[in-house]
Amino acid sequence: MMRQEQQSWPGGLPNLRMNGVIRAAGGFYDNVLVDGVGRVSGDVHAATAARVNGVLTVEGSMETPELKADGKLSIEGALKSGILHGNGIVKTGSHVTADSVKLSGILKAGGNVEAELLHLNGAITVQGLLNAGEIELGLSHVESRAHEIGGETIRVRRISSNSWKWLWKWAIPGSETRLVAGVIEGDDIQLEYTHADIVRGQRVTIGKGCKIGRVEYREQLTRHPGSEIGKEERIYG
């Protein structure tokens, strides 16, 4: 069954409702509601909110004040959202910009990821810069990567979760649960199972499973006895 509804409101924008397996045109909408498998040609602008329950491919960019994605969302361009919450896989070909990101699953961005708050349990791959005021990454089952990470508070830890265990192993077999980054910079940094070239911060904790080439700190450095640090340097001024 394939069904697409565009309900117009007097003086306002139409809603886009996609049920079943369907293809629709991009454009400006009030709400975008997807339940099933959908594909949208062009950019999508949702003035109020977008809800995805299933699989949606956007052949362009997507912008909405609020996005809830349960399943798999693939955006060929950029994603801009005030709130981005969900469970599953969110993949973009370009930048991700949001105020709040809370995801359980996988986030892949072909450009930068910028947010005020980013909480993710699962895995993240960022081709550019991951920048947020508060970053909490719960690593699960597979490797996460970012070219550069910056924030005021950065916490990375390994979590144990049986949710979607079969999916993780199928998607990336043999991958280690760790974060790999070039540079990590912030005020308060706490890391576990992280491999990085440079870690730079005010207060730095290098926990178990870490391999760091160089640590630069201003106030305090705490390290796990099993961690590996090539060079430590305290920066004054």
XYZ file of N, CA and C in Angstrom:
711
model
N 0.840 -1.194 0.000
C 0.000 0.000 0.000
C 0.874 1.242 0.000
N 0.569 2.187 -0.868
C 1.335 3.417 -0.941
C 0.371 4.581 -0.804
N 0.712 5.504 0.095
C -0.188 6.620 0.322
C 0.598 7.868 0.650
N 0.280 8.947 0.003
C 0.870 10.243 0.283
C -0.256 11.241 0.468
N -0.218 11.968 1.566
C -1.244 12.964 1.835
C -0.594 14.321 2.010
N -1.145 15.314 1.357
C -0.730 16.696 1.561
C -1.965 17.487 1.944
N -2.083 17.769 3.210
C -3.245 18.462 3.734
C -2.920 19.929 3.942
N -3.623 20.796 3.234
C -3.358 22.225 3.306
C -4.219 22.867 4.372
N -3.620 23.806 5.088
C -4.339 24.583 6.080
C -4.482 26.010 5.572
N -5.603 26.648 5.812
C -5.815 28.020 5.318
C -4.707 28.955 5.786
N -4.051 29.567 4.826
C -3.007 30.525 5.142
C -1.728 29.908 5.648
N -1.610 28.577 5.623
C -0.419 27.921 6.152
C 0.188 26.956 5.153
N 1.159 26.176 5.652
C 1.843 25.207 4.812
C 1.145 23.856 4.868
N 1.278 23.033 3.829
C 0.698 21.694 3.865
C 1.539 20.758 4.727
N 0.929 19.667 5.183
C 1.656 18.586 5.837
C 2.012 17.540 4.797
N 3.143 16.887 4.998
C 3.534 15.769 4.136
C 3.462 14.497 4.958
N 2.552 13.596 4.572
C 2.404 12.308 5.252
C 2.700 11.197 4.253
N 3.667 10.350 4.622
C 4.069 9.245 3.745
C 3.864 7.936 4.497
N 2.986 7.093 3.961
C 2.679 5.804 4.573
C 2.918 4.696 3.567
N 3.642 3.667 3.984
C 3.928 2.564 3.086
C 5.252 2.754 2.399
N 5.290 2.500 1.090
C 6.488 2.677 0.279
C 6.162 3.720 -0.777
N 6.820 4.849 -0.728
C 6.401 5.955 -1.595
C 7.538 6.915 -1.865
N 7.390 7.660 -2.956
C 8.316 8.725 -3.318
C 7.537 10.031 -3.359
N 8.135 11.104 -2.838
C 7.464 12.392 -2.793
C 8.432 13.488 -3.201
N 7.866 14.657 -3.483
C 8.677 15.801 -3.875
C 9.092 16.596 -2.645
N 10.245 17.215 -2.706
C 10.684 18.094 -1.646
C 9.893 19.387 -1.662
N 10.198 20.253 -0.714
C 9.490 21.513 -0.659
C 9.338 22.005 0.760
N 8.435 22.954 0.949
C 8.169 23.554 2.256
C 6.875 22.973 2.818
N 6.976 22.413 4.035
C 5.828 21.782 4.688
C 5.733 22.266 6.129
N 4.572 22.040 6.730
C 4.422 22.320 8.153
C 5.006 21.155 8.951
N 4.420 19.955 8.810
C 4.927 18.732 9.432
C 5.247 17.709 8.358
N 6.297 16.935 8.587
C 6.637 15.810 7.721
C 6.553 14.546 8.563
N 5.671 13.626 8.161
C 5.438 12.399 8.912
C 5.644 11.212 7.990
N 6.606 10.351 8.334
C 6.937 9.184 7.513
C 6.759 7.933 8.341
N 5.963 7.014 7.830
C 5.749 5.720 8.481
C 5.866 4.648 7.413
N 7.075 4.092 7.282
C 7.318 3.106 6.236
C 8.648 3.366 5.571
N 8.655 3.283 4.224
C 9.866 3.497 3.443
C 9.585 4.604 2.444
N 10.347 5.681 2.529
C 10.088 6.817 1.658
C 11.348 7.392 1.055
N 11.155 8.111 -0.040
C 12.244 8.817 -0.716
C 11.706 10.169 -1.159
N 12.457 11.226 -0.825
C 12.036 12.579 -1.174
C 13.066 13.181 -2.116
N 12.592 13.684 -3.240
C 13.491 14.308 -4.215
C 13.605 15.796 -3.911
N 14.817 16.273 -3.683
C 15.037 17.678 -3.403
C 15.125 17.976 -1.922
N 15.242 19.249 -1.596
C 15.355 19.696 -0.211
C 14.008 19.626 0.497
N 14.080 19.396 1.825
C 12.868 19.325 2.636
C 12.969 20.348 3.760
N 11.940 21.190 3.889
C 11.854 22.169 4.974
C 10.558 21.907 5.731
N 10.669 21.519 6.990
C 9.499 21.305 7.840
C 9.434 22.430 8.858
N 8.389 23.233 8.815
C 8.302 24.415 9.663
C 8.107 24.069 11.127
N 7.401 22.954 11.414
C 7.114 22.583 12.799
C 7.945 21.396 13.265
N 7.850 20.258 12.577
C 8.579 19.069 13.015
C 8.591 18.025 11.917
N 9.527 17.083 12.050
C 9.595 15.924 11.155
C 9.700 14.670 12.001
N 8.918 13.651 11.643
C 8.927 12.368 12.340
C 9.174 11.269 11.312
N 10.181 10.446 11.566
C 10.508 9.338 10.667
C 10.452 8.048 11.448
N 9.563 7.167 11.059
C 9.457 5.839 11.656
C 9.603 4.831 10.530
N 10.840 4.383 10.292
C 11.104 3.484 9.181
C 12.375 3.887 8.472
N 12.292 4.037 7.153
C 13.456 4.365 6.333
C 13.098 5.537 5.431
N 13.917 6.588 5.481
C 13.698 7.749 4.632
C 15.015 8.186 4.013
N 14.976 8.425 2.696
C 16.111 8.978 1.964
C 15.714 10.333 1.411
N 16.518 11.345 1.720
C 16.274 12.697 1.226
C 17.350 13.026 0.203
N 16.921 13.269 -1.022
C 17.864 13.583 -2.100
C 18.129 15.088 -2.120
N 18.656 15.580 -1.030
C 18.917 16.994 -0.867
C 19.243 17.266 0.584
N 18.944 18.464 1.072
C 19.162 18.825 2.467
C 17.839 18.818 3.221
N 17.927 18.860 4.556
C 16.736 18.834 5.393
C 16.886 19.854 6.506
N 15.794 20.611 6.754
C 15.802 21.626 7.813
C 14.475 21.582 8.555
N 14.541 21.517 9.885
C 13.345 21.462 10.709
C 13.691 21.848 12.146
N 12.756 22.462 12.883
C 13.039 22.773 14.283
C 13.177 21.529 15.154
N 12.491 20.448 14.778
C 12.507 19.230 15.593
C 12.451 18.008 14.694
N 13.371 17.068 14.935
C 13.429 15.841 14.143
C 13.512 14.642 15.067
N 12.578 13.709 14.911
C 12.604 12.441 15.647
C 12.730 11.335 14.615
N 13.819 10.587 14.677
C 14.096 9.558 13.685
C 14.269 8.213 14.370
N 13.385 7.292 14.064
C 13.477 5.918 14.548
C 13.575 5.006 13.333
N 14.763 4.452 13.104
C 14.983 3.630 11.923
C 16.240 4.078 11.217
N 16.118 4.411 9.929
C 17.277 4.858 9.155
C 16.901 6.092 8.357
N 17.671 7.152 8.549
C 17.478 8.408 7.830
C 18.762 8.738 7.087
N 18.663 8.838 5.758
C 19.814 9.182 4.918
C 19.525 10.492 4.216
N 20.403 11.464 4.404
C 20.262 12.784 3.800
C 21.499 13.045 2.955
N 21.287 13.269 1.672
C 22.432 13.438 0.789
C 23.135 14.777 0.999
N 22.410 15.778 1.473
C 23.002 17.084 1.732
C 23.238 17.311 3.208
N 22.884 18.506 3.691
C 23.102 18.894 5.085
C 21.822 18.724 5.896
N 21.993 18.624 7.207
C 20.867 18.544 8.132
C 20.977 19.683 9.134
N 19.883 20.452 9.258
C 19.822 21.527 10.246
C 18.553 21.334 11.056
N 18.710 21.178 12.384
C 17.560 20.917 13.242
C 17.815 21.505 14.622
N 16.757 22.044 15.226
C 16.905 22.512 16.593
C 17.113 21.343 17.537
N 16.239 20.347 17.448
C 16.307 19.139 18.266
C 16.399 17.934 17.342
N 17.377 17.080 17.586
C 17.544 15.836 16.836
C 17.617 14.690 17.833
N 16.554 13.914 17.893
C 16.493 12.771 18.796
C 16.110 11.528 17.998
N 16.531 10.357 18.482
C 16.105 9.157 17.785
C 16.873 7.915 18.157
N 16.488 6.826 17.482
C 17.104 5.513 17.642
C 17.310 4.923 16.259
N 18.560 4.558 15.949
C 18.824 3.959 14.650
C 20.035 4.572 13.995
N 19.903 4.873 12.700
C 21.018 5.380 11.907
C 20.618 6.703 11.268
N 21.450 7.725 11.475
C 21.290 9.007 10.797
C 22.579 9.266 10.022
N 22.427 9.449 8.707
C 23.592 9.621 7.841
C 23.379 10.836 6.951
N 24.387 11.704 6.882
C 24.314 12.878 6.015
C 25.552 12.950 5.130
N 25.376 13.575 3.972
C 26.505 13.759 3.073
C 27.281 15.020 3.359
N 26.742 15.878 4.229
C 27.388 17.146 4.535
C 27.278 17.431 6.031
N 27.115 18.699 6.390
C 27.164 19.119 7.782
C 25.877 18.783 8.540
N 26.022 18.647 9.873
C 24.890 18.518 10.790
C 24.969 19.679 11.776
N 23.897 20.462 11.846
C 23.826 21.588 12.771
C 22.575 21.451 13.612
N 22.724 21.486 14.953
C 21.571 21.312 15.835
C 21.860 21.952 17.184
N 20.793 22.228 17.922
C 20.956 22.681 19.302
C 21.186 21.484 20.220
N 20.349 20.460 20.088
C 20.419 19.280 20.956
C 20.378 18.015 20.113
N 21.360 17.142 20.320
C 21.408 15.846 19.637
C 21.431 14.748 20.692
N 20.421 13.880 20.656
C 20.376 12.727 21.553
C 19.995 11.509 20.721
N 20.984 10.624 20.512
C 20.777 9.482 19.643
C 21.285 8.200 20.290
N 20.584 7.116 19.996
C 21.061 5.774 20.303
C 21.184 5.050 18.978
N 22.421 4.778 18.558
C 22.631 4.150 17.261
C 23.882 4.662 16.605
N 23.765 5.082 15.345
C 24.919 5.510 14.559
C 24.631 6.865 13.943
N 25.591 7.780 14.059
C 25.535 9.076 13.390
C 26.751 9.187 12.484
N 26.495 9.408 11.183
C 27.570 9.583 10.217
C 27.358 10.908 9.493
N 28.388 11.738 9.487
C 28.300 13.039 8.835
C 29.460 13.209 7.868
N 29.134 13.625 6.644
C 30.163 13.859 5.642
C 30.883 15.175 5.814
N 30.428 16.019 6.739
C 31.080 17.295 7.021
C 31.267 17.481 8.508
N 30.981 18.684 9.004
C 31.102 18.982 10.429
C 29.809 18.645 11.165
N 29.927 18.443 12.479
C 28.777 18.317 13.367
C 28.914 19.396 14.438
N 27.919 20.292 14.512
C 27.954 21.384 15.481
C 26.659 21.390 16.275
N 26.776 21.434 17.624
C 25.608 21.405 18.493
C 25.950 22.053 19.823
N 24.926 22.422 20.560
C 25.127 22.876 21.931
C 25.326 21.678 22.847
N 24.567 20.618 22.602
C 24.629 19.401 23.413
C 24.564 18.201 22.500
N 25.467 17.245 22.717
C 25.467 16.005 21.934
C 25.663 14.824 22.864
N 24.626 14.011 22.994
C 24.686 12.765 23.751
C 24.409 11.619 22.784
N 25.351 10.691 22.669
C 25.185 9.591 21.728
C 25.668 8.296 22.353
N 24.840 7.272 22.285
C 25.226 5.920 22.668
C 25.252 5.063 21.411
N 26.440 4.584 21.063
C 26.583 3.802 19.844
C 27.883 4.128 19.162
N 27.794 4.754 17.978
C 28.995 5.076 17.211
C 28.766 6.346 16.412
N 29.848 7.094 16.195
C 29.780 8.329 15.428
C 30.968 8.403 14.485
N 30.711 8.859 13.268
C 31.772 9.089 12.288
C 31.580 10.480 11.715
N 32.572 11.336 11.915
C 32.499 12.719 11.458
C 33.711 12.983 10.578
N 33.464 13.351 9.316
C 34.576 13.600 8.403
C 35.320 14.890 8.741
N 34.637 15.840 9.371
C 35.258 17.118 9.702
C 35.395 17.312 11.198
N 34.866 18.446 11.691
C 34.975 18.840 13.089
C 33.703 18.474 13.848
N 33.871 17.853 15.010
C 32.775 17.635 15.945
C 32.908 18.687 17.032
N 31.954 19.623 17.105
C 32.059 20.747 18.022
C 30.738 20.900 18.770
N 30.793 20.823 20.097
C 29.594 20.981 20.916
C 29.990 21.471 22.297
N 29.088 22.196 22.949
C 29.369 22.651 24.298
C 29.544 21.498 25.262
N 28.666 20.508 25.149
C 28.734 19.312 25.993
C 28.658 18.080 25.116
N 29.674 17.232 25.212
C 29.744 16.007 24.411
C 29.837 14.814 25.339
N 28.908 13.878 25.186
C 28.955 12.606 25.905
C 28.788 11.486 24.893
N 29.837 10.668 24.759
C 29.813 9.541 23.827
C 29.902 8.243 24.604
N 28.884 7.416 24.468
C 28.911 6.068 25.007
C 29.237 5.103 23.880
N 30.464 4.630 23.828
C 30.923 3.798 22.723
C 30.391 2.388 22.858
N 29.881 1.855 21.756
C 29.299 0.523 21.802
C 29.596 -0.233 20.516
N 30.303 -1.356 20.630
C 30.449 -2.392 19.603
C 31.361 -2.047 18.424
N 31.373 -0.813 17.940
C 32.150 -0.505 16.741
C 33.014 0.736 16.957
N 33.873 1.007 15.984
C 34.795 2.133 16.073
C 34.115 3.439 15.686
N 34.420 4.503 16.441
C 33.965 5.852 16.126
C 35.159 6.671 15.673
N 34.903 7.653 14.790
C 35.994 8.465 14.266
C 35.565 9.914 14.108
N 36.501 10.818 14.351
C 36.311 12.238 14.084
C 37.671 12.849 13.815
N 37.731 13.734 12.830
C 39.011 14.373 12.502
C 39.465 15.257 13.656
N 38.529 16.040 14.222
C 38.847 16.927 15.333
C 37.618 17.083 16.211
N 37.823 17.125 17.535
C 36.722 17.259 18.491
C 37.008 18.435 19.405
N 36.005 19.324 19.562
C 36.162 20.464 20.439
C 34.904 20.701 21.253
N 35.071 21.078 22.519
C 33.915 21.334 23.365
C 34.347 21.804 24.746
N 33.389 22.282 25.520
C 33.690 22.672 26.892
C 33.852 21.428 27.773
N 32.883 20.519 27.699
C 32.929 19.264 28.447
C 32.881 18.099 27.473
N 33.853 17.206 27.555
C 33.929 16.053 26.657
C 34.111 14.801 27.497
N 33.160 13.880 27.388
C 33.249 12.617 28.119
C 33.052 11.463 27.144
N 34.013 10.555 27.142
C 33.960 9.380 26.269
C 34.157 8.149 27.122
N 33.229 7.212 27.012
C 33.327 5.978 27.789
C 32.798 4.816 26.965
N 33.147 3.637 27.377
C 32.624 2.425 26.729
C 31.419 1.929 27.513
N 30.353 1.606 26.811
C 29.161 1.094 27.462
C 28.910 -0.327 26.984
N 28.245 -1.108 27.821
C 27.864 -2.466 27.448
C 26.383 -2.473 27.131
N 26.067 -2.894 25.941
C 24.668 -2.919 25.511
C 24.453 -4.078 24.567
N 23.385 -4.816 24.808
C 23.025 -5.917 23.914
C 22.035 -5.484 22.837
N 21.579 -4.232 22.904
C 20.629 -3.745 21.924
C 21.284 -3.723 20.542
N 20.620 -4.330 19.574
C 21.076 -4.345 18.181
C 22.459 -4.966 18.022
N 22.820 -5.877 18.936
C 24.156 -6.463 18.858
C 24.388 -7.161 17.519
N 23.346 -7.812 17.035
C 23.465 -8.489 15.741
C 23.702 -7.503 14.607
N 23.098 -6.287 14.714
C 23.260 -5.285 13.666
C 24.675 -4.739 13.649
N 25.236 -4.468 14.834
C 26.600 -3.944 14.894
C 27.573 -4.929 14.235
N 27.459 -6.196 14.601
C 28.400 -7.192 14.082
C 28.226 -7.394 12.582
N 26.997 -7.271 12.113
C 26.758 -7.434 10.685
C 27.279 -6.228 9.902
N 27.072 -5.031 10.459
C 27.442 -3.803 9.753
C 28.951 -3.641 9.655
N 29.666 -3.831 10.779
C 31.123 -3.646 10.793
C 31.746 -4.804 11.566
N 31.907 -5.969 10.933
C 32.461 -7.114 11.647
C 33.913 -6.901 12.029
N 34.259 -7.303 13.242
C 35.636 -7.229 13.696
C 36.096 -5.864 14.137
N 35.228 -4.881 14.144
C 35.619 -3.530 14.538
C 35.748 -3.431 16.055
N 36.738 -2.654 16.520
C 36.945 -2.466 17.950
C 36.102 -1.316 18.475
N 35.714 -1.441 19.746
C 34.950 -0.370 20.385
C 35.926 0.668 20.910
N 36.086 1.766 20.146
C 37.003 2.823 20.541
C 36.691 4.071 19.732
N 37.255 5.201 20.184
C 37.174 6.458 19.449
C 38.551 6.784 18.901
N 38.609 7.129 17.624
C 39.854 7.520 16.971
C 39.708 8.962 16.502
N 40.623 9.829 16.935
C 40.553 11.242 16.572
C 41.947 11.818 16.398
N 42.024 12.903 15.624
C 43.298 13.579 15.475
C 43.584 14.470 16.678
N 42.705 15.439 16.913
C 42.872 16.396 18.005
C 41.586 16.442 18.825
N 41.726 16.419 20.153
C 40.604 16.591 21.070
C 40.950 17.761 21.984
N 40.095 18.786 22.002
C 40.406 19.991 22.769
C 39.171 20.476 23.518
N 39.331 20.767 24.817
C 38.216 21.246 25.616
C 38.682 21.734 26.975
N 37.716 22.053 27.816
C 38.036 22.478 29.182
C 38.153 21.276 30.113
N 37.088 20.495 30.192
C 37.032 19.325 31.068
C 36.916 18.087 30.192
N 37.961 17.271 30.141
C 38.019 16.125 29.229
C 38.215 14.842 30.021
N 37.347 13.863 29.792
C 37.457 12.539 30.408
C 37.322 11.506 29.303
N 38.368 10.706 29.124
C 38.409 9.780 27.995
C 38.617 8.342 28.447
N 37.958 7.424 27.763
C 38.209 5.992 27.846
C 38.289 5.443 26.420
N 39.115 4.438 26.215
C 39.205 3.727 24.933
C 39.255 4.704 23.758
N 40.180 5.662 23.876
C 40.342 6.688 22.855
C 41.770 6.685 22.341
N 41.916 6.708 21.028
C 43.217 6.842 20.392
C 43.243 8.211 19.716
N 44.156 9.074 20.122
C 44.221 10.429 19.586
C 45.663 10.881 19.469
N 45.915 11.746 18.491
C 47.259 12.307 18.340
C 47.542 13.332 19.434
N 46.579 14.254 19.654
C 46.769 15.330 20.628
C 45.506 15.499 21.453
N 45.673 15.599 22.777
C 44.580 15.950 23.679
C 45.010 17.201 24.431
N 44.168 18.244 24.386
C 44.541 19.528 24.965
C 43.372 20.060 25.797
N 43.606 20.370 27.099
C 42.519 20.847 27.926
C 42.977 21.446 29.242
N 42.000 21.971 29.979
C 42.269 22.493 31.323
C 42.480 21.343 32.299
N 41.468 20.482 32.402
C 41.507 19.305 33.285
C 41.295 18.081 32.418
N 42.274 17.185 32.433
C 42.265 16.042 31.517
C 42.385 14.749 32.305
N 41.501 13.803 32.003
C 41.585 12.453 32.571
C 41.731 11.463 31.428
N 42.834 10.742 31.431
C 43.092 9.724 30.412
C 42.841 8.368 31.068
N 41.746 7.743 30.706
C 41.332 6.511 31.345
C 41.841 5.261 30.656
N 41.258 4.150 31.028
C 41.701 2.855 30.505
C 41.434 2.738 29.014
N 42.318 2.008 28.365
C 42.170 1.762 26.942
C 42.602 2.899 26.044
N 43.235 3.948 26.598
C 43.609 5.119 25.805
C 45.049 5.022 25.299
N 45.240 5.514 24.083
C 46.572 5.679 23.508
C 46.640 7.087 22.935
N 47.398 7.945 23.588
C 47.463 9.357 23.222
C 48.903 9.725 22.877
N 49.083 10.404 21.746
C 50.433 10.812 21.359
C 50.979 11.916 22.233
N 50.157 12.919 22.519
C 50.610 14.066 23.301
C 49.440 14.637 24.090
N 49.686 14.929 25.365
C 48.671 15.555 26.220
C 49.202 16.899 26.691
N 48.426 17.959 26.450
C 48.749 19.291 26.941
C 47.639 19.711 27.898
N 48.008 20.080 29.133
C 47.009 20.436 30.130
C 47.454 21.676 30.895
N 46.456 22.396 31.439
C 46.771 23.622 32.160
C 46.651 23.461 33.674
N 45.642 22.731 34.135
C 45.412 22.624 35.575
C 45.735 21.244 36.128
N 45.204 20.192 35.508
C 45.343 18.864 36.106
C 45.331 17.779 35.039
N 46.177 16.779 35.253
C 46.189 15.583 34.408
C 46.110 14.352 35.293
N 45.119 13.520 35.033
C 44.963 12.241 35.733
C 45.000 11.139 34.696
N 45.777 10.097 34.970
C 45.887 9.032 33.970
C 45.748 7.666 34.601
N 45.125 6.768 33.866
C 45.000 5.375 34.276
C 46.354 4.694 34.076
N 46.755 3.813 34.999
C 48.068 3.167 34.863
C 48.206 2.324 33.598
N 47.096 1.886 33.048
C 47.170 1.085 31.831
C 47.114 1.893 30.547
N 46.967 3.207 30.644
C 46.902 4.042 29.443
C 48.301 4.312 28.897
N 48.356 4.739 27.635
C 49.623 5.045 26.986
C 49.624 6.506 26.543
N 50.624 7.261 26.997
C 50.778 8.666 26.608
C 52.204 8.872 26.138
N 52.357 9.359 24.907
C 53.700 9.569 24.375
C 54.427 10.702 25.074
N 53.735 11.835 25.270
C 54.359 12.991 25.899
C 53.318 13.780 26.686
N 53.712 14.249 27.881
C 52.858 15.087 28.719
C 53.504 16.445 28.875
N 52.693 17.496 28.788
C 53.237 18.837 28.956
C 52.198 19.730 29.634
N 52.618 20.383 30.694
C 51.745 21.353 31.352
C 51.993 22.730 30.741
N 50.881 23.390 30.364
C 50.962 24.693 29.700
C 50.611 25.773 30.715
N 51.453 26.760 30.830
C 51.208 27.876 31.746
C 50.850 29.124 30.948
N 50.026 29.974 31.571
C 49.676 31.231 30.922
C 48.430 31.142 30.080
